XYZ file of N, CA and C in Angstrom:
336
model
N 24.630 -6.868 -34.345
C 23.425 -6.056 -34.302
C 22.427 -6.592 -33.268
N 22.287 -7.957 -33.060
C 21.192 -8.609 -32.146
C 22.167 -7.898 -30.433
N 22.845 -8.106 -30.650
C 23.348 -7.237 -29.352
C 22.799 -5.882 -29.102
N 22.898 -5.146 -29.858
C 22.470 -3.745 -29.906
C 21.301 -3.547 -29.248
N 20.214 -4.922 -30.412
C 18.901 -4.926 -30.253
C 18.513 -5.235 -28.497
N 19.261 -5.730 -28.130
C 19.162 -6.806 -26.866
C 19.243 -5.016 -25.613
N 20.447 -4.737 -26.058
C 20.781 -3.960 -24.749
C 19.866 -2.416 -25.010
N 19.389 -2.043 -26.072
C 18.499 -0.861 -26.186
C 17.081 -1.335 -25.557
N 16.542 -2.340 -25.791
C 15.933 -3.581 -24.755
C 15.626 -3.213 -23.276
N 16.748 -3.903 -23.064
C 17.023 -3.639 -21.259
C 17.106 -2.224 -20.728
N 17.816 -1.659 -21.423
C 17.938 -0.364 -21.056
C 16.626 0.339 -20.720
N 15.081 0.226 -22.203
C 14.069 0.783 -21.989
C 13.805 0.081 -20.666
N 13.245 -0.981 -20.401
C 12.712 -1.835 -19.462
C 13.768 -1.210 -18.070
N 14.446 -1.117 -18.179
C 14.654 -0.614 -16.923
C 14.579 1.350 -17.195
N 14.603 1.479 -17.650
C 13.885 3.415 -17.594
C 12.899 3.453 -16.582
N 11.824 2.538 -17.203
C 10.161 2.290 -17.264
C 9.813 1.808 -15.930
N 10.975 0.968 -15.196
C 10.631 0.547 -13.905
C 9.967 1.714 -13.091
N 11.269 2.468 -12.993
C 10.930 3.557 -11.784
C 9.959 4.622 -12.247
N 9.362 4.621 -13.156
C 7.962 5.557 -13.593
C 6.650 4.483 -12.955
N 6.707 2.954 -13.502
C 6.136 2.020 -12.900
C 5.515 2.068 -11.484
N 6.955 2.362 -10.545
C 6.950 2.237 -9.562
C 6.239 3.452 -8.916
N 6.135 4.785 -9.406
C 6.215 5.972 -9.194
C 4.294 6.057 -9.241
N 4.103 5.234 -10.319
C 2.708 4.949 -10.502
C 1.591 4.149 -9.452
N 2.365 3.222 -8.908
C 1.920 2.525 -8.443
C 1.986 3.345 -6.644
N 2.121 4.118 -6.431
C 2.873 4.981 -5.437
C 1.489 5.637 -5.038
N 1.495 6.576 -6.366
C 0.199 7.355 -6.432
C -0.660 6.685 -7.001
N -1.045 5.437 -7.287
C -2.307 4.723 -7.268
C -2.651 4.736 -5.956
N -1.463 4.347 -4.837
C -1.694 3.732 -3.353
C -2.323 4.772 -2.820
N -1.440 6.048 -2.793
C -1.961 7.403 -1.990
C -3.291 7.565 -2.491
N -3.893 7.666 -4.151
C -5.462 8.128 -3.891
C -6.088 7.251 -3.081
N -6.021 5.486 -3.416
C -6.656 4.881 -2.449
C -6.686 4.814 -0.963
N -5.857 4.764 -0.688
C -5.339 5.896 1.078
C -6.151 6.696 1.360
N -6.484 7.607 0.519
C -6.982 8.651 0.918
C -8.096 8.891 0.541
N -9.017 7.460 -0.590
C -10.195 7.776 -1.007
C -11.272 7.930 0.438
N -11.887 8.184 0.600
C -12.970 8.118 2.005
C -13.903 6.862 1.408
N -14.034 6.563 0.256
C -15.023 5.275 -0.064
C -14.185 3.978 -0.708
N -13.182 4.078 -0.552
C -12.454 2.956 -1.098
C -11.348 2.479 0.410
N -10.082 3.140 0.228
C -8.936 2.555 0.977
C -9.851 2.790 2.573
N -9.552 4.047 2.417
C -10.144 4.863 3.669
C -9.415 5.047 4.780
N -8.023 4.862 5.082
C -7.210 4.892 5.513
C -6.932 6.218 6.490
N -7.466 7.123 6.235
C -7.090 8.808 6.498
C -8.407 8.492 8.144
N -9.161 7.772 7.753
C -10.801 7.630 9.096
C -10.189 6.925 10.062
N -8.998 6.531 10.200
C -8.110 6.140 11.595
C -6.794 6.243 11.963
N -5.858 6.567 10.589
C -4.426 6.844 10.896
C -4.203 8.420 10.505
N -3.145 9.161 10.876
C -2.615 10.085 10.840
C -1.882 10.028 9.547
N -1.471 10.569 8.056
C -0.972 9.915 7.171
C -0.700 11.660 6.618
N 0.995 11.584 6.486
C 1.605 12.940 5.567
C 0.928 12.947 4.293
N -0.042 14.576 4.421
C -0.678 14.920 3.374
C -2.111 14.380 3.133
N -2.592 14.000 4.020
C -3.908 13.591 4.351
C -4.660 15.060 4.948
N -5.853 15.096 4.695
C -6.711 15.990 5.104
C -7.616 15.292 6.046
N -7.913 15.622 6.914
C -9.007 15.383 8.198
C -8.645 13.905 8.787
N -7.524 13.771 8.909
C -7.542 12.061 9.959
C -7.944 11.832 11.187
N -7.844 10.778 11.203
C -8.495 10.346 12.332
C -7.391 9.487 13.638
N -7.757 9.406 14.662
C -6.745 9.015 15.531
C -7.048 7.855 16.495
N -7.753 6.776 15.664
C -7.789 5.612 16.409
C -6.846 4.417 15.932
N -6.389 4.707 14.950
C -5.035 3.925 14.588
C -3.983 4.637 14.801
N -2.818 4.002 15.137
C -1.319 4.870 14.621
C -1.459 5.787 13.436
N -0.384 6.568 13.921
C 0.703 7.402 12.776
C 0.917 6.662 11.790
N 1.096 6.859 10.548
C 1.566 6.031 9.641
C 2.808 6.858 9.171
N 3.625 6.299 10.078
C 5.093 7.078 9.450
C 6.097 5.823 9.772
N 7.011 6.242 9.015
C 8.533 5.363 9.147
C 7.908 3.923 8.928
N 7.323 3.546 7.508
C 6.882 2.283 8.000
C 7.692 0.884 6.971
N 8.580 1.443 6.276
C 9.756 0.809 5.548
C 10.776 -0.393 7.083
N 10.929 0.742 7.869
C 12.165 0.616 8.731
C 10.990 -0.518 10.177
N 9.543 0.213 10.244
C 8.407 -0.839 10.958
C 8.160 -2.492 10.593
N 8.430 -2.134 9.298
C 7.994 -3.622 8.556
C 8.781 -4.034 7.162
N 10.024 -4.085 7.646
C 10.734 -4.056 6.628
C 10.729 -5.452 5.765
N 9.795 -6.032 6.140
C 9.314 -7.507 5.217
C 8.084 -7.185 4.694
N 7.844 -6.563 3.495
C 6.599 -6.030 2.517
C 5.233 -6.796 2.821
N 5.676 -8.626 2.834
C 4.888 -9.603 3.146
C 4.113 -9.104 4.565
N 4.448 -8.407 5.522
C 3.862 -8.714 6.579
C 2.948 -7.805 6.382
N 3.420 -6.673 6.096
C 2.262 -5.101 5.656
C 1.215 -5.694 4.597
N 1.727 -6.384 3.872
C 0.572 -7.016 2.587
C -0.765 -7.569 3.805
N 0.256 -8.584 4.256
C -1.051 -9.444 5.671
C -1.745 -8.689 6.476
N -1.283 -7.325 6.723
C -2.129 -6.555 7.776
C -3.124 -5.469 7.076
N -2.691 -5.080 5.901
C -3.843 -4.679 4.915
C -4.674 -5.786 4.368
N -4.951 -6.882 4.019
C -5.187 -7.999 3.549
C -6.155 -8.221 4.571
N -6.032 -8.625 5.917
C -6.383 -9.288 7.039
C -5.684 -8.807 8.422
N -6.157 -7.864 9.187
C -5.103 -7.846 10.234
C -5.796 -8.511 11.131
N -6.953 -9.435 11.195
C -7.763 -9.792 11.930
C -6.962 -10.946 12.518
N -5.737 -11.516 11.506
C -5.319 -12.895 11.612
C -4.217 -12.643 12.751
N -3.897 -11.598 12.544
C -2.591 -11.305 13.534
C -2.993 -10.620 15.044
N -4.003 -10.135 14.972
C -4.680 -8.792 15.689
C -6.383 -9.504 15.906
N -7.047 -10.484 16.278
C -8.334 -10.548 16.418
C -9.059 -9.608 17.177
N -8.389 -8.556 17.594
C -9.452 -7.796 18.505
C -9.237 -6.276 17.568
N -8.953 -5.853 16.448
C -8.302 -5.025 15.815
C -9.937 -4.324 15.434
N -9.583 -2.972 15.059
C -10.919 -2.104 14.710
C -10.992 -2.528 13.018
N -9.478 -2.497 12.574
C -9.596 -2.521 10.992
C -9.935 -3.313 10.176
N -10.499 -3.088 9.208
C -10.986 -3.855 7.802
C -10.472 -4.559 7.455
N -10.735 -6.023 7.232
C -10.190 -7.014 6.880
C -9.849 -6.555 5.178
N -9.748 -5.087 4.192
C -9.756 -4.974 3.218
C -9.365 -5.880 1.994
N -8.930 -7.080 1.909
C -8.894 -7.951 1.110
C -9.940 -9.380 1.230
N -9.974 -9.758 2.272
C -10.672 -10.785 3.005
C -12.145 -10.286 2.445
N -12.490 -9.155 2.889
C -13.622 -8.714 2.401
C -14.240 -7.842 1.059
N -12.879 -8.120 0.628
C -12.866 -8.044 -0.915
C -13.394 -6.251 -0.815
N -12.997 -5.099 -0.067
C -12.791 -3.517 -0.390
C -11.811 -3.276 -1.062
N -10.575 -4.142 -1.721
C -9.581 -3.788 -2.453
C -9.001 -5.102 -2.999
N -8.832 -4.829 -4.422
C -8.273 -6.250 -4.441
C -7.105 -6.035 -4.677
N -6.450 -7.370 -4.745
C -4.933 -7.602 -4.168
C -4.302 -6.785 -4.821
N -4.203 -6.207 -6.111
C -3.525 -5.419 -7.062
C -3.413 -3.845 -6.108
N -4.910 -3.474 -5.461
C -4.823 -2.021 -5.115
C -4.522 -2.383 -3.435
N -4.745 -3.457 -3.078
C -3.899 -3.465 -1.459
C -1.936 -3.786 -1.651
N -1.561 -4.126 -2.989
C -0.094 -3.951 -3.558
C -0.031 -2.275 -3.272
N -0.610 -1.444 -4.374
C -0.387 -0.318 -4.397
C -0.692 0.580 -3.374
N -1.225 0.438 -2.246
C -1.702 0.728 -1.372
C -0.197 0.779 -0.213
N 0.264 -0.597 -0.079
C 1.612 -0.914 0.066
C 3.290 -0.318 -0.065
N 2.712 0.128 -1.383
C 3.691 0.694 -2.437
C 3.910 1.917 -1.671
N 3.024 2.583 -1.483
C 2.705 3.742 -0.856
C 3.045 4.253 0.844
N 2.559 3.035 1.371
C 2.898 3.356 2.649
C 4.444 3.175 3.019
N 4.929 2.275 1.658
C 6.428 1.972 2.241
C 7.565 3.248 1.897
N 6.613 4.633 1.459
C 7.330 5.713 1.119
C 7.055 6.574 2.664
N 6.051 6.231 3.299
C 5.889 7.100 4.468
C 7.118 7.025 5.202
């Protein structure tokens, strides 16, 4: 029976991931697209964005751009460190998102 218990277990826990994940997706996109929070849409081009702006890149294909999560974390986080002459928001550094919503933020762009 502790078997039973064990694998009805795992089974939920993994259901729950990909709703998890699905969540954290569309946490990223509102913040993306808040105009007073992420703000993301006031310089990149972004599928399903209303009114962008075009002093950053496109934000497309960006799985296959940065296919190490870590580096996209660092350039939302700080792109100042990589980029010192960069227009964008240091959004973590300066504490506009904290690390949880620059994750989900992440989450998000790695679906573009």
């Amino acid at each position: 029976m502790p078997a039973c218990a064990l694998a009805l277990l795992f089974g939920t826990l993994a259901s729950s991931l990909p709703a998890a994940a699905q969540s954290a997706v569309a946490e990223g996109q509102k913040l993306a697209f808040d105009r007073s929070k992420g703000n993301c849409l006031t310089c990149h081009v972004i599928k399903g964005g209303d009114l962008p702006g075009t002093i950053g890149p496109a934000l497309t294909d960006i799985k296959s751009k940065y296919p190490d999560r870590n580096d996209l974390v660092a350039i939302v986080y700080d792109e100042t460190k990589r980029n010192p002459l960069t227009v964008m928001p240091p959004f973590g550094r300066n504490r506009i998102l904290t690390d949880k919503e620059i994750n989900a933020v992440v989450d998000f762009l790695q679906t573009l």
